[in-house]
CSV table of C-alpha atoms and ligand atoms in Angstrom, one decimal:
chain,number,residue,atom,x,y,z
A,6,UNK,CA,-12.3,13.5,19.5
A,7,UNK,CA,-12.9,11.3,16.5
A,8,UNK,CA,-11.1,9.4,14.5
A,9,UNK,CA,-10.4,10.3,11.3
A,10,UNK,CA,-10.0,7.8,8.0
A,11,UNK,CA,-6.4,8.7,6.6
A,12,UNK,CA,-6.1,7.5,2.6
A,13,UNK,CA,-2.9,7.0,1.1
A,14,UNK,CA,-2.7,6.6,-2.8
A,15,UNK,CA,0.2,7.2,-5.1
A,16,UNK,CA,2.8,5.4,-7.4
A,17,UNK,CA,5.4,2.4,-5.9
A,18,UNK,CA,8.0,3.9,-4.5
A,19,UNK,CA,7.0,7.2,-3.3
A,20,UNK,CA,7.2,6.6,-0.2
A,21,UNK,CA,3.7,5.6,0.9
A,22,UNK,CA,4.3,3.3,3.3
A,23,UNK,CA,6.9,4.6,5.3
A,24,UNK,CA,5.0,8.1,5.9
A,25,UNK,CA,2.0,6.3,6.4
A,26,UNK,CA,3.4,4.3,8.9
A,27,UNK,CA,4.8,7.3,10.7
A,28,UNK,CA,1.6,9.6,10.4
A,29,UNK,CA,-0.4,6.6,12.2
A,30,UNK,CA,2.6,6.6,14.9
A,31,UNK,CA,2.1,9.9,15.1
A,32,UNK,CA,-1.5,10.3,15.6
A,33,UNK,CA,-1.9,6.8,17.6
A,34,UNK,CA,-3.8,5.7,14.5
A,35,UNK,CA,-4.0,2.1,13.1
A,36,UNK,CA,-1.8,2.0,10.2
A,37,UNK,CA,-2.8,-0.9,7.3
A,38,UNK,CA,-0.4,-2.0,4.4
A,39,UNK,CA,-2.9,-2.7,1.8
A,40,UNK,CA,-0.2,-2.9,-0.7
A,41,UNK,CA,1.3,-5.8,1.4
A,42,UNK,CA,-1.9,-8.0,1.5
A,43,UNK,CA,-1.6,-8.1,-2.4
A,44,UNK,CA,2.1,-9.4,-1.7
A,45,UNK,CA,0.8,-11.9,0.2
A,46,UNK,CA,-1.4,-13.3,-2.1
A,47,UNK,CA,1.0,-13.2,-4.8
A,48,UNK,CA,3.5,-14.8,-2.1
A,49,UNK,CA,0.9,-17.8,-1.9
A,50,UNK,CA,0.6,-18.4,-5.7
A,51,UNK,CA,4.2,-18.4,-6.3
A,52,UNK,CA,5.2,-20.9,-3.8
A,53,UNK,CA,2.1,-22.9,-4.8
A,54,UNK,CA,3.0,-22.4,-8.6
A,55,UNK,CA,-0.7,-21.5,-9.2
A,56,UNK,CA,-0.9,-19.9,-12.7
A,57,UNK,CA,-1.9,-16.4,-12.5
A,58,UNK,CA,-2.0,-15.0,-15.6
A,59,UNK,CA,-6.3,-14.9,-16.0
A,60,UNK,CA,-9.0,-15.2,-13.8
A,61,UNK,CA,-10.0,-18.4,-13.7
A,62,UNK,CA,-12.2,-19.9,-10.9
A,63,UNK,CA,-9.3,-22.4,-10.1
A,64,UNK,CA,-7.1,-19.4,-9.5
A,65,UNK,CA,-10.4,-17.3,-7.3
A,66,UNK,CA,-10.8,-20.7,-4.9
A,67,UNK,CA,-6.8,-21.2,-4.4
A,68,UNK,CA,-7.3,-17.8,-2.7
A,69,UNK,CA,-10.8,-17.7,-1.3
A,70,UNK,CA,-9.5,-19.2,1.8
A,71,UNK,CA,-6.5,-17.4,2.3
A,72,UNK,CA,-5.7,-16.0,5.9
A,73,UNK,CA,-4.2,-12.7,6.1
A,74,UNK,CA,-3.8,-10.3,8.8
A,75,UNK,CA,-1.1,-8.1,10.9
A,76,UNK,CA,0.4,-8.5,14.3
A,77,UNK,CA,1.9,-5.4,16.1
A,78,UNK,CA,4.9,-7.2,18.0
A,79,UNK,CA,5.2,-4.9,21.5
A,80,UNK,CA,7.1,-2.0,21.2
A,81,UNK,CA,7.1,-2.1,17.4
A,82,UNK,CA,5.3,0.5,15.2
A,83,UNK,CA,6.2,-1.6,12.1
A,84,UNK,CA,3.4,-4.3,11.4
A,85,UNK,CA,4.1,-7.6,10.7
A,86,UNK,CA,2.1,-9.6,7.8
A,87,UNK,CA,0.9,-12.9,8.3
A,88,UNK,CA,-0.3,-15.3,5.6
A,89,UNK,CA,-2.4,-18.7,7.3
A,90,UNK,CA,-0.8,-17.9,10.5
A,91,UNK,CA,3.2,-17.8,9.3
A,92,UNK,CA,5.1,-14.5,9.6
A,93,UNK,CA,6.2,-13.1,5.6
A,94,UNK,CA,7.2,-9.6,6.1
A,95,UNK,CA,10.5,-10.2,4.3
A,96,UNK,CA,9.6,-12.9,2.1
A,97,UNK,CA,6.5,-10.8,0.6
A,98,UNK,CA,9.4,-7.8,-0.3
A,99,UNK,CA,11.4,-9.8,-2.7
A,100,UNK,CA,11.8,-8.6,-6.3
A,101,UNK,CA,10.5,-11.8,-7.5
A,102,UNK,CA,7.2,-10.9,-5.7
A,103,UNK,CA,7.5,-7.4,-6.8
A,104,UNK,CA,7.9,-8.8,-10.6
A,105,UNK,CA,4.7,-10.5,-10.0
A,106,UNK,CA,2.2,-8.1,-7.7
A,107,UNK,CA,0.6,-6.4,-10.3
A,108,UNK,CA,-0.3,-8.9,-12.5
A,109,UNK,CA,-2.1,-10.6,-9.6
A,110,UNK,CA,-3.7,-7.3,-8.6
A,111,UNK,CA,-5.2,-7.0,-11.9
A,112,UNK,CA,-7.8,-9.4,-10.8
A,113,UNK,CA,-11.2,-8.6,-9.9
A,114,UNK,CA,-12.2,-11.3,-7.5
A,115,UNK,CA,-8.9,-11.1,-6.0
A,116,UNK,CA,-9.6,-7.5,-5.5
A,117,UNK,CA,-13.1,-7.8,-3.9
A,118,UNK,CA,-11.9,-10.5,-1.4
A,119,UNK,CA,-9.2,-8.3,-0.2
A,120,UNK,CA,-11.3,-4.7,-0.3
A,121,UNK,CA,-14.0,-6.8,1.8
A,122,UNK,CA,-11.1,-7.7,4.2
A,123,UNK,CA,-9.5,-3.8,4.6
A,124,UNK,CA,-13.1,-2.0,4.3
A,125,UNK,CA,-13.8,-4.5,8.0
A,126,UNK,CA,-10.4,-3.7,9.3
A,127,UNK,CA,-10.9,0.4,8.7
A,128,UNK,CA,-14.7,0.4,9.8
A,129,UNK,CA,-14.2,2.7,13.0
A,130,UNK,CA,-12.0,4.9,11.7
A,131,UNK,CA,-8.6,5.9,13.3
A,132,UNK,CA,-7.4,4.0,10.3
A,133,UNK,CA,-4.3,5.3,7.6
A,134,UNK,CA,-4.2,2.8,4.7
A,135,UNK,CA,-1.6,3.2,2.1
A,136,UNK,CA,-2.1,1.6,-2.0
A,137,UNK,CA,-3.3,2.4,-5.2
A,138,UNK,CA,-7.4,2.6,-4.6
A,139,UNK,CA,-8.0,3.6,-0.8
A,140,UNK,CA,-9.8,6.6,-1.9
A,141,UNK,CA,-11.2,6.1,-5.1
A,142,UNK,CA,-13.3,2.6,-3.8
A,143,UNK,CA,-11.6,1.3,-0.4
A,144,UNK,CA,-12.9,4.6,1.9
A,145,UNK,CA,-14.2,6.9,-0.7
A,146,UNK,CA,-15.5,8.6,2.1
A,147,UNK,CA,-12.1,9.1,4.2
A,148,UNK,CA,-11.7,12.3,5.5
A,149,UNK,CA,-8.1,12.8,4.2
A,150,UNK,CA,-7.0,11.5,1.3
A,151,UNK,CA,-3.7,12.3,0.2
A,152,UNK,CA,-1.9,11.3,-3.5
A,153,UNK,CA,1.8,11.1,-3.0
A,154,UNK,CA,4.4,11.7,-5.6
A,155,UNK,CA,7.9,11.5,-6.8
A,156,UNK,CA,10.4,11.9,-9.4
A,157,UNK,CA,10.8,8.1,-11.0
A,158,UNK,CA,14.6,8.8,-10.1
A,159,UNK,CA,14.5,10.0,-6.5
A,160,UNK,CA,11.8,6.8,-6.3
A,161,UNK,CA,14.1,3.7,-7.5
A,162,UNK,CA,17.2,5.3,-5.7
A,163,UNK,CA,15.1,5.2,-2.4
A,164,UNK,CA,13.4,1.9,-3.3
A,165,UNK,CA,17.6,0.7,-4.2
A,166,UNK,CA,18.7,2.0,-0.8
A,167,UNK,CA,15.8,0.3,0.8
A,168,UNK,CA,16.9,-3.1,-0.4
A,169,UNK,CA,20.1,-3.0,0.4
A,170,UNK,CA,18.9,-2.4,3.8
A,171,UNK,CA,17.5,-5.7,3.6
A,172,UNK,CA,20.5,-7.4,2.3
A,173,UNK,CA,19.2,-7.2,-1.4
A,174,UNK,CA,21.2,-5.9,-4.2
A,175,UNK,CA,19.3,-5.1,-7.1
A,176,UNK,CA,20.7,-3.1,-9.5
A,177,UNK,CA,19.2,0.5,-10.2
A,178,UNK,CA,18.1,-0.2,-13.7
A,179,UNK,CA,16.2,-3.4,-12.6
A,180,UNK,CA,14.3,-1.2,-9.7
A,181,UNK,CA,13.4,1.2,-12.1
A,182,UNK,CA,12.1,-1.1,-14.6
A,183,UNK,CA,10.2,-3.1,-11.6
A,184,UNK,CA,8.8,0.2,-10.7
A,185,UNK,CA,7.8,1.7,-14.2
A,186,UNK,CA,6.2,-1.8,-14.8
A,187,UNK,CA,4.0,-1.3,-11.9
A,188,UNK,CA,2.4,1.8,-12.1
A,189,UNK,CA,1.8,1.1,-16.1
A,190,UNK,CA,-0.1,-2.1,-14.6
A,191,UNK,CA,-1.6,-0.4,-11.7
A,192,UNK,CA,-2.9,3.1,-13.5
A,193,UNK,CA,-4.5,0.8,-16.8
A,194,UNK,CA,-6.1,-2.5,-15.1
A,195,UNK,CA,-9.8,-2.5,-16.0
A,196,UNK,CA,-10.6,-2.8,-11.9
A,197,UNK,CA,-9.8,0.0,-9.5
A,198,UNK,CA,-6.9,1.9,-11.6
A,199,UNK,CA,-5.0,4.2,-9.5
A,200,UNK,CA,-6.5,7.1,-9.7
A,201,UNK,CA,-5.9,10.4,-7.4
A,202,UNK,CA,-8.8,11.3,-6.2
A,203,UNK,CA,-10.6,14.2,-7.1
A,204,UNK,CA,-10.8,15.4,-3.4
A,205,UNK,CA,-6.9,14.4,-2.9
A,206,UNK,CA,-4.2,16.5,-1.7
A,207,UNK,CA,-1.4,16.5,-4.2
A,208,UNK,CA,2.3,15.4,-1.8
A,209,UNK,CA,5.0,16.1,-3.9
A,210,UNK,CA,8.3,14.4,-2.0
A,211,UNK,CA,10.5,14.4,-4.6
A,212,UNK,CA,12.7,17.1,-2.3
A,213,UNK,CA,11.4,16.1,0.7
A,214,UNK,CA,13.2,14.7,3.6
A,215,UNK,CA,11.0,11.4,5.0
A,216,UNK,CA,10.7,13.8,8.3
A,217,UNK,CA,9.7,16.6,6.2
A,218,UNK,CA,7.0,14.4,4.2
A,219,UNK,CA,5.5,12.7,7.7
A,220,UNK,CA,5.6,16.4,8.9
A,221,UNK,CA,3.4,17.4,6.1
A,222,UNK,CA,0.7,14.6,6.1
A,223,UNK,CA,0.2,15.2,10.0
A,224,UNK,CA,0.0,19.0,9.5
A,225,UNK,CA,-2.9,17.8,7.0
A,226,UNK,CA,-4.5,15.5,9.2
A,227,UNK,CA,-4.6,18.0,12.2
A,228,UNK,CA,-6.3,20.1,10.1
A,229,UNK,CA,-9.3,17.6,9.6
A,230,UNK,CA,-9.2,17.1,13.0
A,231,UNK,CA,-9.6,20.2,14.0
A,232,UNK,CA,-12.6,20.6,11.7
A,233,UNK,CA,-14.4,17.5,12.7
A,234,UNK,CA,-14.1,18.3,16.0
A,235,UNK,CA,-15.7,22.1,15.5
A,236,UNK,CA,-18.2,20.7,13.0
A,237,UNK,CA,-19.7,18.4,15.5
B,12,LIG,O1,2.2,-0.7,-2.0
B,12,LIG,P1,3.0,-1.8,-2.7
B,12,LIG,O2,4.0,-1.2,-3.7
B,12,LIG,O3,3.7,-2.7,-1.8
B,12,LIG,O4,1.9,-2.6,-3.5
B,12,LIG,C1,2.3,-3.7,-4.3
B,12,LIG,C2,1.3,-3.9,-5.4
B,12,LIG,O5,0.0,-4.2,-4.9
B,12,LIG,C3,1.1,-2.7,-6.3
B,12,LIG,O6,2.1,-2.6,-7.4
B,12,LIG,C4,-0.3,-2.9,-6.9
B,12,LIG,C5,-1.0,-3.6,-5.8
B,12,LIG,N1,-1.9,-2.8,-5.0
B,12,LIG,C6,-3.1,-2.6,-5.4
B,12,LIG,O7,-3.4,-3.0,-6.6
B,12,LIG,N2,-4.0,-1.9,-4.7
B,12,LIG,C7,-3.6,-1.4,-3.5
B,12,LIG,N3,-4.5,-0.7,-2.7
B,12,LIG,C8,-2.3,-1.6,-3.0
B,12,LIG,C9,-1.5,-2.3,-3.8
């Protein structure tokens, strides 16, 4: 049967990842962090202390040779980011590189180099990638594109709860700022805005369990299955 092209858009903290994750689990689909290649890049400058505040061609070579890619440890279903080679998953998830993302992600050259890079790694299908452009300009032509959102409350008490997971106490009122900052960044850049796409299916998960919101995307992708299967 084929593979379908799964696209993920909405604002931080709706819960993007996590269902994406789960949907690809789900339909033994690759899943792809898009969002988390952006953190990696952002990762790079701030341990490098490259200034990132406008495009400069100093700024465009510091990342033209960047290496980023996942490995799937055995077992896992979570992917792992890698940035030249080293391991960042938890160092690319701190609020310091949250504070900083979108300003990066503003940039077109930064954008093209990493579009390039998830436009290769999506080119047979099988593929759900999660972020803010997968399909508006990533894979305009994906078969399922879904726009996910939430209350901004329900959001930054999830995003909260997900950081103290990781041993990371940041207080509600900071998420929330971190979060509001984003998607003002994200939705008015000049490059690739997130934008819900015109063929998207609106996910509302506000009251949603995280089962309940997997459970709807699959029911959605079985669909488009079903009707690539019996158009072909
Ligand atoms: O998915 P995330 O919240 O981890 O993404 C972090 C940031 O990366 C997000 O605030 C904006 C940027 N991003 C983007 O510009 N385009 C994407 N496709 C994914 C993320």
């Amino acid at each position: 049967m084929k593979e379908i092209t799964i696209a993920i858009d909405g604002y931080a903290g709706c819960g993007k990842s996590s269902t994406a994750q789960a949907v690809a689990a789900c339909l033994g689909y690759i899943y792809i962090d898009s969002g988390a290649m952006y953190r990696a890049v952002t990762l790079y400058l701030l341990r490098a202390g490259i200034d990132y505040a406008e495009e400069t061609p100093a700024l465009l070579s510091a990342v033209a040779g960047l290496e980023i890619d996942f490995v799937r440890p055995e077992g896992s279903a979570r992917p792992l980011t890698r940035l030249n080679g080293e391991i960042v998953e938890e160092a690319i998830r701190t609020p310091e590189v949250s504070a900083a993302v979108s300003p990066v992600a503003r940039h077109g050259g930064i954008r093209r180099k990493v579009v390039a890079q998830q436009q290769e790694m999506g080119r047979r299908g099988g593929v759900v990638m999660d972020g803010r452009d997968i399909g508006t300009v990533v894979f305009p032509e994906a078969e399922l594109k879904v726009f996910m959102q939430a209350d901004m409350a329900v959001r930054a008490e999830r995003r909260r709860a997900e950081l103290l997971g990781r041993g990371i106490d940041e207080p509600l009122e900071a998420v929330m700022h971190n979060l509001a900052e984003r998607d003002h960044i994200d939705s008015t850049r000049a490059v690739s805005p997130l934008r819900q796409a015109a063929d998207a299916v609106v996910v509302d998960t506000t009251h949603l369990s995280f089962d309940q919101q997997v459970e709807e995307v699959c029911k959605l992708a079985r669909r488009r299955i079903a009707a690539q299967a019996s158009a072909s």
